[in-house]
CSV table of C-alpha atoms in Angstrom, one decimal:
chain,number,residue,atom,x,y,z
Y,800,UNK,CA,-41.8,-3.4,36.5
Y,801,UNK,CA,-43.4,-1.7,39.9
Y,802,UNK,CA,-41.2,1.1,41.2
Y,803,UNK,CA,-41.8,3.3,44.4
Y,804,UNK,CA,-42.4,7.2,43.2
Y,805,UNK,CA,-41.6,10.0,46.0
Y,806,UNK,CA,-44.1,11.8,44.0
Y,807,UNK,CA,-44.0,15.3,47.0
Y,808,UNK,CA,-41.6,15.9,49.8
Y,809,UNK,CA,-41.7,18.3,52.4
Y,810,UNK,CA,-39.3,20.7,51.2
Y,811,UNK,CA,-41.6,21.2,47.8
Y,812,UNK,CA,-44.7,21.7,49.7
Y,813,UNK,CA,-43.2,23.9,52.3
Y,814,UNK,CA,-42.2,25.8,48.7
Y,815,UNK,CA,-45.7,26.1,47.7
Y,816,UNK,CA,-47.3,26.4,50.6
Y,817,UNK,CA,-44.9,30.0,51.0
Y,818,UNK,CA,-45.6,30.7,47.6
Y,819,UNK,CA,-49.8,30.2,48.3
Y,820,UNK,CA,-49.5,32.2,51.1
Y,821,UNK,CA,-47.3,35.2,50.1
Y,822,UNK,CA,-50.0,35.2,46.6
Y,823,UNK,CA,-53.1,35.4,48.8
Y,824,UNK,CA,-51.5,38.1,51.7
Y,825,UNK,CA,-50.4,40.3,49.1
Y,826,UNK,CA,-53.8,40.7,47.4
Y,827,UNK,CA,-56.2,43.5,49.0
Y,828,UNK,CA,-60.2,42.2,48.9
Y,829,UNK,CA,-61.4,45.4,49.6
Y,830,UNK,CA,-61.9,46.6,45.8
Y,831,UNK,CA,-62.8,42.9,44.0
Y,832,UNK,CA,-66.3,41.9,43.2
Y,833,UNK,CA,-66.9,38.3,43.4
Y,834,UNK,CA,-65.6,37.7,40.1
Y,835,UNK,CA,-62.4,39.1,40.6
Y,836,UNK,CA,-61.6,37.4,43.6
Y,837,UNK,CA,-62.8,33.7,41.8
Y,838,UNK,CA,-60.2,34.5,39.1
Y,839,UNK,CA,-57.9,35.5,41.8
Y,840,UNK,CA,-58.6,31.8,43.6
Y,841,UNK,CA,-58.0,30.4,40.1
Y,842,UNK,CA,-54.4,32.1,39.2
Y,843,UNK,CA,-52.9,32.1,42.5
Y,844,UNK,CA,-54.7,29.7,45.0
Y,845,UNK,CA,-57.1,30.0,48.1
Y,846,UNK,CA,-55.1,29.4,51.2
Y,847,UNK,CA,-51.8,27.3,52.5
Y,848,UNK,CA,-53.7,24.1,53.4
Y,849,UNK,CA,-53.1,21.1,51.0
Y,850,UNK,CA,-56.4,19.6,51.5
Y,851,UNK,CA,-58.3,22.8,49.7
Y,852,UNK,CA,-58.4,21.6,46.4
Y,853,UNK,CA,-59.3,25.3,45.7
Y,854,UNK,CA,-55.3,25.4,45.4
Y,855,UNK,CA,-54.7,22.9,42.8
Y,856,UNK,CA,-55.8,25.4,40.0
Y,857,UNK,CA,-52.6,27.8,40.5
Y,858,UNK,CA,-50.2,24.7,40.1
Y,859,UNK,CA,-51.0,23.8,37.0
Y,860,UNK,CA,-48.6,25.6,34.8
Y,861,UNK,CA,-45.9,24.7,37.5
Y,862,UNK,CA,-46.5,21.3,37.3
Y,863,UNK,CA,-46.3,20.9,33.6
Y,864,UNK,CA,-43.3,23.1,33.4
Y,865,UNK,CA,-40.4,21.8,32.7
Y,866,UNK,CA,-38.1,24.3,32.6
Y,867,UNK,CA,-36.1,22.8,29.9
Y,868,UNK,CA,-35.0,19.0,29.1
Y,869,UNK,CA,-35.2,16.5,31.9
Y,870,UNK,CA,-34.3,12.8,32.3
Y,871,UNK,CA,-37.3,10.5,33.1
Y,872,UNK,CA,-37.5,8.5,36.8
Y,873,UNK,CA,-35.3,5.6,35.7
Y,874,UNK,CA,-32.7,4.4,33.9
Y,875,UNK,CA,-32.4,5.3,30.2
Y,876,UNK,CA,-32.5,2.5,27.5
Y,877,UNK,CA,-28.6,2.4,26.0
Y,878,UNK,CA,-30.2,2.0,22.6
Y,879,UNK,CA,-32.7,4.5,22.7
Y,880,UNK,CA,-31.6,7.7,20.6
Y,881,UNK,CA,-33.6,9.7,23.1
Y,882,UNK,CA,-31.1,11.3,26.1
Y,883,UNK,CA,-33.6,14.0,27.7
Y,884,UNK,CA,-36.4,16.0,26.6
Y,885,UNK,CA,-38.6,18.9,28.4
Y,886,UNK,CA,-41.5,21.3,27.7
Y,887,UNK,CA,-40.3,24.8,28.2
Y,888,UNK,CA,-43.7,27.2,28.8
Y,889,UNK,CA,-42.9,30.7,28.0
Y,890,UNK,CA,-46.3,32.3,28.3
Y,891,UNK,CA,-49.3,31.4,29.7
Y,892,UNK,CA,-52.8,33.8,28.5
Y,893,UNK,CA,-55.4,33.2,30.6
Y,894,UNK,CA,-59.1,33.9,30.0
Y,895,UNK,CA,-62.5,33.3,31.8
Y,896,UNK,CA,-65.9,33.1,30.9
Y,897,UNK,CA,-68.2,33.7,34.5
Y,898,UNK,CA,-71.4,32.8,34.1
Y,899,UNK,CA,-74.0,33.6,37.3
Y,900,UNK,CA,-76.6,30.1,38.1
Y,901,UNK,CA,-78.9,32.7,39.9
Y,902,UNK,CA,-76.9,34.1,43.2
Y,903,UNK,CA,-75.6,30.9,44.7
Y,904,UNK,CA,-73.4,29.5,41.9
Y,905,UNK,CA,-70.9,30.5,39.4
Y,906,UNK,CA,-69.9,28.5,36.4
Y,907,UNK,CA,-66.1,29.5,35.2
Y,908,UNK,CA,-65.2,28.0,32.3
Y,909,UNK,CA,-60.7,28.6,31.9
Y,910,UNK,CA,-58.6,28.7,28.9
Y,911,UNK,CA,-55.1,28.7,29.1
Y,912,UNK,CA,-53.2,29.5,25.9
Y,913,UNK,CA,-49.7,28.4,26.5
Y,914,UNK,CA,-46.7,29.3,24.3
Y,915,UNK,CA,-43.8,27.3,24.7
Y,916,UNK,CA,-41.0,24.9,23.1
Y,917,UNK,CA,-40.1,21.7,23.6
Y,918,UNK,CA,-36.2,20.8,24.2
Y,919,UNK,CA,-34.9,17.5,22.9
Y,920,UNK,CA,-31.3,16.3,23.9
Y,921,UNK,CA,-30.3,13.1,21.6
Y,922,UNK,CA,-28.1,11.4,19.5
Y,923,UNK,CA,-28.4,12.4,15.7
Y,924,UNK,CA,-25.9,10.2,13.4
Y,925,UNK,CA,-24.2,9.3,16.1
Y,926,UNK,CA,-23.5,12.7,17.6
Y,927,UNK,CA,-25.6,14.3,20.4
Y,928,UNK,CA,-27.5,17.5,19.5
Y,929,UNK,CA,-30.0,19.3,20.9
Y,930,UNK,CA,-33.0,20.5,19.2
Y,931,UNK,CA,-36.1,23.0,20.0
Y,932,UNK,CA,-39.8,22.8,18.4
Y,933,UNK,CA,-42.0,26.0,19.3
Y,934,UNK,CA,-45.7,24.8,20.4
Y,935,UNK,CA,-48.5,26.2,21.0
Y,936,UNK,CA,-51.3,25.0,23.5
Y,937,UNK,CA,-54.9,25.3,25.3
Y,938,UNK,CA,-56.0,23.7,28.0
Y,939,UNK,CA,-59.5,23.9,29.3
Y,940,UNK,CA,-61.2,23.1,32.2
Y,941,UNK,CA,-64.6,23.8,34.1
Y,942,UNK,CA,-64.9,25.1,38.0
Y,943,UNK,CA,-68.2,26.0,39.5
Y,944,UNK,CA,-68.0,28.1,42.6
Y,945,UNK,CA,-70.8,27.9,45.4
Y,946,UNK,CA,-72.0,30.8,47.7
Y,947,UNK,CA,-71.4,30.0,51.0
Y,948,UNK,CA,-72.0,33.3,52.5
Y,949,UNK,CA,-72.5,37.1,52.8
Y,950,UNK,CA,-70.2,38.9,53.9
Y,951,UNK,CA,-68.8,42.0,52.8
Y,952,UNK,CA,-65.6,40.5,52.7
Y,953,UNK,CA,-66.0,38.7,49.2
Y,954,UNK,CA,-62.9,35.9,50.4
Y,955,UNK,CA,-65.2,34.6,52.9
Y,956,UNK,CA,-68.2,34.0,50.1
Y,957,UNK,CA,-67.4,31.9,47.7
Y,958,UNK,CA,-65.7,28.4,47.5
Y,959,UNK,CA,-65.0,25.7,44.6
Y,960,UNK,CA,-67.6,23.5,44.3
Y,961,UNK,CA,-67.3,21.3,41.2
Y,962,UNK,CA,-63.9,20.9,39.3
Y,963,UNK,CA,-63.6,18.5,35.7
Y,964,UNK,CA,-60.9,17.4,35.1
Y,965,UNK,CA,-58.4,19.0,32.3
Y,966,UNK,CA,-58.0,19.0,29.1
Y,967,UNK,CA,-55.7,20.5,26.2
Y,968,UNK,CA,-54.2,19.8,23.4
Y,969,UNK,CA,-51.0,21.5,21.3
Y,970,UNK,CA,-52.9,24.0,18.2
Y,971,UNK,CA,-49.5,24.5,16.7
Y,972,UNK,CA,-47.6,23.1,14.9
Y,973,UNK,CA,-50.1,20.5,14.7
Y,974,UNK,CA,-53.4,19.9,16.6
Y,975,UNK,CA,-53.2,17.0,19.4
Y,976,UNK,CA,-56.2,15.0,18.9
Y,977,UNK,CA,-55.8,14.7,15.3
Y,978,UNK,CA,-52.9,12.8,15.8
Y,979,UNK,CA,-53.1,10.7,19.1
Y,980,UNK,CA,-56.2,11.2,21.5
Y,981,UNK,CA,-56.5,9.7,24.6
Y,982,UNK,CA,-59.8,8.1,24.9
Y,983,UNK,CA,-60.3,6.8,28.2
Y,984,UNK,CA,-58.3,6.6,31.8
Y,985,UNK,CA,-58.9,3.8,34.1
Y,986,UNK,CA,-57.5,3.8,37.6
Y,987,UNK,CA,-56.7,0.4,39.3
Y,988,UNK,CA,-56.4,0.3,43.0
Y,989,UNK,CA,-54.2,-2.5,44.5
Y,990,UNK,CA,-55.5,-4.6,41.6
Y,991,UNK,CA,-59.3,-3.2,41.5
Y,992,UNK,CA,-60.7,-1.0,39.1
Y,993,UNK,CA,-61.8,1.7,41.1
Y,994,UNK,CA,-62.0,4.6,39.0
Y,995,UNK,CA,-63.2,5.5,34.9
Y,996,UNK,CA,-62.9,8.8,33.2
Y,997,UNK,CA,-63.6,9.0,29.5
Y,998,UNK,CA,-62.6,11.3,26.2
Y,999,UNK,CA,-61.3,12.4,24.7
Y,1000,UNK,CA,-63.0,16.0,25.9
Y,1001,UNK,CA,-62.2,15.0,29.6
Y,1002,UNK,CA,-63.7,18.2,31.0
Y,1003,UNK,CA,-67.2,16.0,30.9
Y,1004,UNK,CA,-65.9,14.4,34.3
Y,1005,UNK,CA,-66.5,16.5,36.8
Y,1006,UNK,CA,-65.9,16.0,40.7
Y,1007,UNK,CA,-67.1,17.6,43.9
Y,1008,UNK,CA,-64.7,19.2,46.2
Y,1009,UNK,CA,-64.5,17.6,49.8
Y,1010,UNK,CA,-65.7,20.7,51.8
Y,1011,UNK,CA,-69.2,19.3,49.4
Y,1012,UNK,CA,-68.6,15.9,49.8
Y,1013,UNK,CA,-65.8,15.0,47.6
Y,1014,UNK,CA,-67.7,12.4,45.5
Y,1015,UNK,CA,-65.5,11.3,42.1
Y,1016,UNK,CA,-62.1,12.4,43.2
Y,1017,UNK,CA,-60.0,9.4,42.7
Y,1018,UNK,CA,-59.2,8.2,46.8
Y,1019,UNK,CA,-55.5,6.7,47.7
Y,1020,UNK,CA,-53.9,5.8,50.6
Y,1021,UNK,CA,-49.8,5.6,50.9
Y,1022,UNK,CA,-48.5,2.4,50.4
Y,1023,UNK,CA,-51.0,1.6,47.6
Y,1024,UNK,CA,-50.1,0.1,44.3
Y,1025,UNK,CA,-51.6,1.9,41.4
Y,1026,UNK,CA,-52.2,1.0,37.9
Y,1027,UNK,CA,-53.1,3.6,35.5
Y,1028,UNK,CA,-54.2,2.5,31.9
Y,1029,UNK,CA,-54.8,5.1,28.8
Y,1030,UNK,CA,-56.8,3.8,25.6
Y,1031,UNK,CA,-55.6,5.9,23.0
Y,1032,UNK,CA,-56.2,6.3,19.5
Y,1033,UNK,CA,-53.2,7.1,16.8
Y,1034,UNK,CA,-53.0,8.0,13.3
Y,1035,UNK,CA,-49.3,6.9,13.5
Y,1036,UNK,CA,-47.5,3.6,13.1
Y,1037,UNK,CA,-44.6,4.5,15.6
Y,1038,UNK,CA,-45.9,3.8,18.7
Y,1039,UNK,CA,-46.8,7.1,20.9
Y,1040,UNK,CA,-44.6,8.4,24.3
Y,1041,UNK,CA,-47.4,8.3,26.8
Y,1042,UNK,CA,-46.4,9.8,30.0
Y,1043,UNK,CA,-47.3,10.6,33.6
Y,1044,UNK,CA,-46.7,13.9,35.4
Y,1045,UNK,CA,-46.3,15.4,38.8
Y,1046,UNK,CA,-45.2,18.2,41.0
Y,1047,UNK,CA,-41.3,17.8,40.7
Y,1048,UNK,CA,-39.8,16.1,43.5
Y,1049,UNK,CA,-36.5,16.5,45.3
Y,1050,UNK,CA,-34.6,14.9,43.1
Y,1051,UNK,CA,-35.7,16.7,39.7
Y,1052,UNK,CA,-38.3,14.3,38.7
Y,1053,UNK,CA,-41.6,14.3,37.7
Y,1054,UNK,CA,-42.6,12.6,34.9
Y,1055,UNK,CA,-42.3,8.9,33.6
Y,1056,UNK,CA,-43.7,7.4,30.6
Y,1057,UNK,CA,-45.8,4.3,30.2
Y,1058,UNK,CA,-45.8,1.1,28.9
Y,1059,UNK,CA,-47.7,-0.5,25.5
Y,1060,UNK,CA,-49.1,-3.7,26.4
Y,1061,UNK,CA,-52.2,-3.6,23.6
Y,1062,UNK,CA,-52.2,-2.4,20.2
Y,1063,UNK,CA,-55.0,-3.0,17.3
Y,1064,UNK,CA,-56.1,-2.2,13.9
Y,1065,UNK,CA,-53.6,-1.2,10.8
Y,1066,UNK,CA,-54.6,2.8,10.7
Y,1067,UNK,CA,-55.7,4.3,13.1
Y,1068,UNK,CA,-54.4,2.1,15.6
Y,1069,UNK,CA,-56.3,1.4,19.2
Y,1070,UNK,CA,-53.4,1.2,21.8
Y,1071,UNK,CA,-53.5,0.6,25.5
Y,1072,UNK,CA,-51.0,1.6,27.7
Y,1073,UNK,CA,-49.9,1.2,31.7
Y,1074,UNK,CA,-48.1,2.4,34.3
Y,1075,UNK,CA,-47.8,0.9,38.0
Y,1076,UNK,CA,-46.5,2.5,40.7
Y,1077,UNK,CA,-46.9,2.1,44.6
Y,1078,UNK,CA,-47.7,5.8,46.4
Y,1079,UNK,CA,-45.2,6.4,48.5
Y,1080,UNK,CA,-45.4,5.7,52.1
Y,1081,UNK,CA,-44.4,9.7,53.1
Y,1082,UNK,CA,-46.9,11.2,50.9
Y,1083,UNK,CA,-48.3,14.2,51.4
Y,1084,UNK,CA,-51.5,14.5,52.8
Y,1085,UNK,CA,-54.6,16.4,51.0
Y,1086,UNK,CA,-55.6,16.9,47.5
Y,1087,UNK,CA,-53.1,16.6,44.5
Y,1088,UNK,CA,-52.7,17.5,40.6
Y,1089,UNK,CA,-51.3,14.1,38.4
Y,1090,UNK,CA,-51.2,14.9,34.3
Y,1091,UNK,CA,-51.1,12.3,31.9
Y,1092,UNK,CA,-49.5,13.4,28.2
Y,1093,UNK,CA,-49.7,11.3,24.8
Y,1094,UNK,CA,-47.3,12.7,22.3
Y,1095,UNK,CA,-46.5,11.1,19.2
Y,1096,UNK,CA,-43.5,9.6,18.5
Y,1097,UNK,CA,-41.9,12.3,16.2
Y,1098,UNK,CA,-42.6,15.2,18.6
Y,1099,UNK,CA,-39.8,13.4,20.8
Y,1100,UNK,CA,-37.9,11.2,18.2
Y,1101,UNK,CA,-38.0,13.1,15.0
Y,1102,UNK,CA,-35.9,16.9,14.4
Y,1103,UNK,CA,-38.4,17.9,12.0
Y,1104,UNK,CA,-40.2,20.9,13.9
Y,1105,UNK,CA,-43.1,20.6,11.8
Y,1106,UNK,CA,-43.5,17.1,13.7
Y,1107,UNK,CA,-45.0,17.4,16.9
Y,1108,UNK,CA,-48.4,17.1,18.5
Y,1109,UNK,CA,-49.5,16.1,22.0
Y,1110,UNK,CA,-52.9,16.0,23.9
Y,1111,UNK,CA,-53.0,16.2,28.0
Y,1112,UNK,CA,-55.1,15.8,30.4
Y,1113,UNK,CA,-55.0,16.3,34.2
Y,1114,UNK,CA,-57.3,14.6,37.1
Y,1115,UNK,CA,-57.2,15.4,41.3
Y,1116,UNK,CA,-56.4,12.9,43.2
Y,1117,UNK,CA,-57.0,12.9,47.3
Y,1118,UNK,CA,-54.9,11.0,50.1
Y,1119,UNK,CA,-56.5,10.4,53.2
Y,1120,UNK,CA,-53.7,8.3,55.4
């Protein structure tokens, strides 16, 4: 079934816009070398303006916050022992590797080590319970930075140039990818396929930023119908809870799983799953963060909190009108 996601509204980005804003006023340049302000850029954005992808960087850990468990965008299935569920990040470590390409570029490589649990609201012999599973987590992504100028004010010399797209998987309690991995992405545009990113290391798809041309970054106008597809691969006979993420809307939402429509093989087992949506008409303008998660069935399903394992990864998308 097609539904119509409000995936922003105003009132969010007015929120993060303040928040962008306040971050980069507050910080004097005066005393950072170049390297200090690129890590600033990374942990707490460049400017207000939503078409700077330079921004998208200091949302992350918002966007895939949960804040505790959440229903998904719909209804939920009567039978389904499942009532809500939510990733709950606690602590986020952040470390970067800088590494000079002569004096015009810099190559960042970030690693986010995230502590956190995961809440689980369901029905357990007939009663509801709740029940918590501590995680642990790194997600990884690649960022070049190109020299644009030299000033003595160090904000007005360096921009984002290339971004990959994320990647990460849980460490603890056990690692992602050696349960379900997510092996390739496509994107369908009003029935085409448009766009192809493969894994299941999806920091080897890389865009430019538009102030450089922009080429890679997945382009969507509001009012198109999308079709995402993940091909994943799972060491588990239940099937997986593949799901989508975004910024959290107005109404609490932001995330809704997929759909299995393929599923091969006896152990492992090759699975393809899909989700449609149509972008809504009062979308946002400018350059966005979307998250796709595969966890296995017992991280969501099972109270055992030995059980759970998950592998994300997160791609830009740009609307234009």
């Amino acid at each position: 079934m097609k539904v119509k996601i409000g995936f922003l509204v105003l009132s969010v980005l007015a929120f993060s816009a303040i928040i962008w804003g306040c971050s980069n006023d507050s910080v004097s340049t005066s005393n950072l070398t170049d390297d200090d302000y690129i890590k600033s850029v990374i942990t707490s954005g460049y400017d207000n303006s939503q078409s700077n992808e330079d921004n998208l960087m200091s949302q992350t850990i918002s966007d895939l916050n949960d804040g505790y468990a959440i229903s998904d965008l719909g209804t939920t299935n009567p039978i389904d022992s499942l009532k809500k569920w939510g990733r709950l990040i606690t602590n986020v470590d952040v470390n970067f590797t800088i590494t000079n390409e002569g004096d015009s570029l810099k190559d960042v490589s970030v690693t986010r080590n995230i502590t956190g649990t995961y809440h689980i609201i369901g029905y357990l012999n007939g009663t509801i319970d709740s029940i918590t599973k501590p995680y642990t987590e790194v997600l990884k992504n690649n960022l070049t930075f190109k020299r644009i100028n030299n000033s003595s004010d160090v904000r007005k010399n360096w921009r984002l140039y290339k971004t990959s797209m994320l990647n990460g998987e849980t460490v603890t309690p056990q690692q992602g990818t050696s349960q379900v991995q997510m092996n390739k992405i496509e994107v369908y545009v009003n029935g085409t396929l448009q766009y192809t990113y493969n894994g299941p290391d999806f920091t080897q798809n890389v865009f430019t930023t538009k102030l450089f041309g922009g080429t890679g970054i997945p382009q969507i106008d509001r009012g198109s119908l999308v079709e995402l597809k993940v091909y994943t691969t799972s060491q588990n006979p239940d099937i997986d809870y593949v799901a989508w993420h975004w910024m959290r809307n107005s109404f609490g939402f932001h995330r809704e799983p997929f759909r299995l429509i393929s599923q091969t093989g006896s152990g492992p087992y090759q699975r393809i799953y899909s989700k449609s949506f149509y972008l809504f008409g009062n979308h946002g303008i400018g350059a966005f963060n979307g998250y796709i998660s595969a966890n296995t069935h017992a991280s969501i399903y099972d109270d055992n909190p030995a059980l759970l394992a998950s592998h994300e990864t997160g791609l830009i998308y740009r609307v234009t009108k």
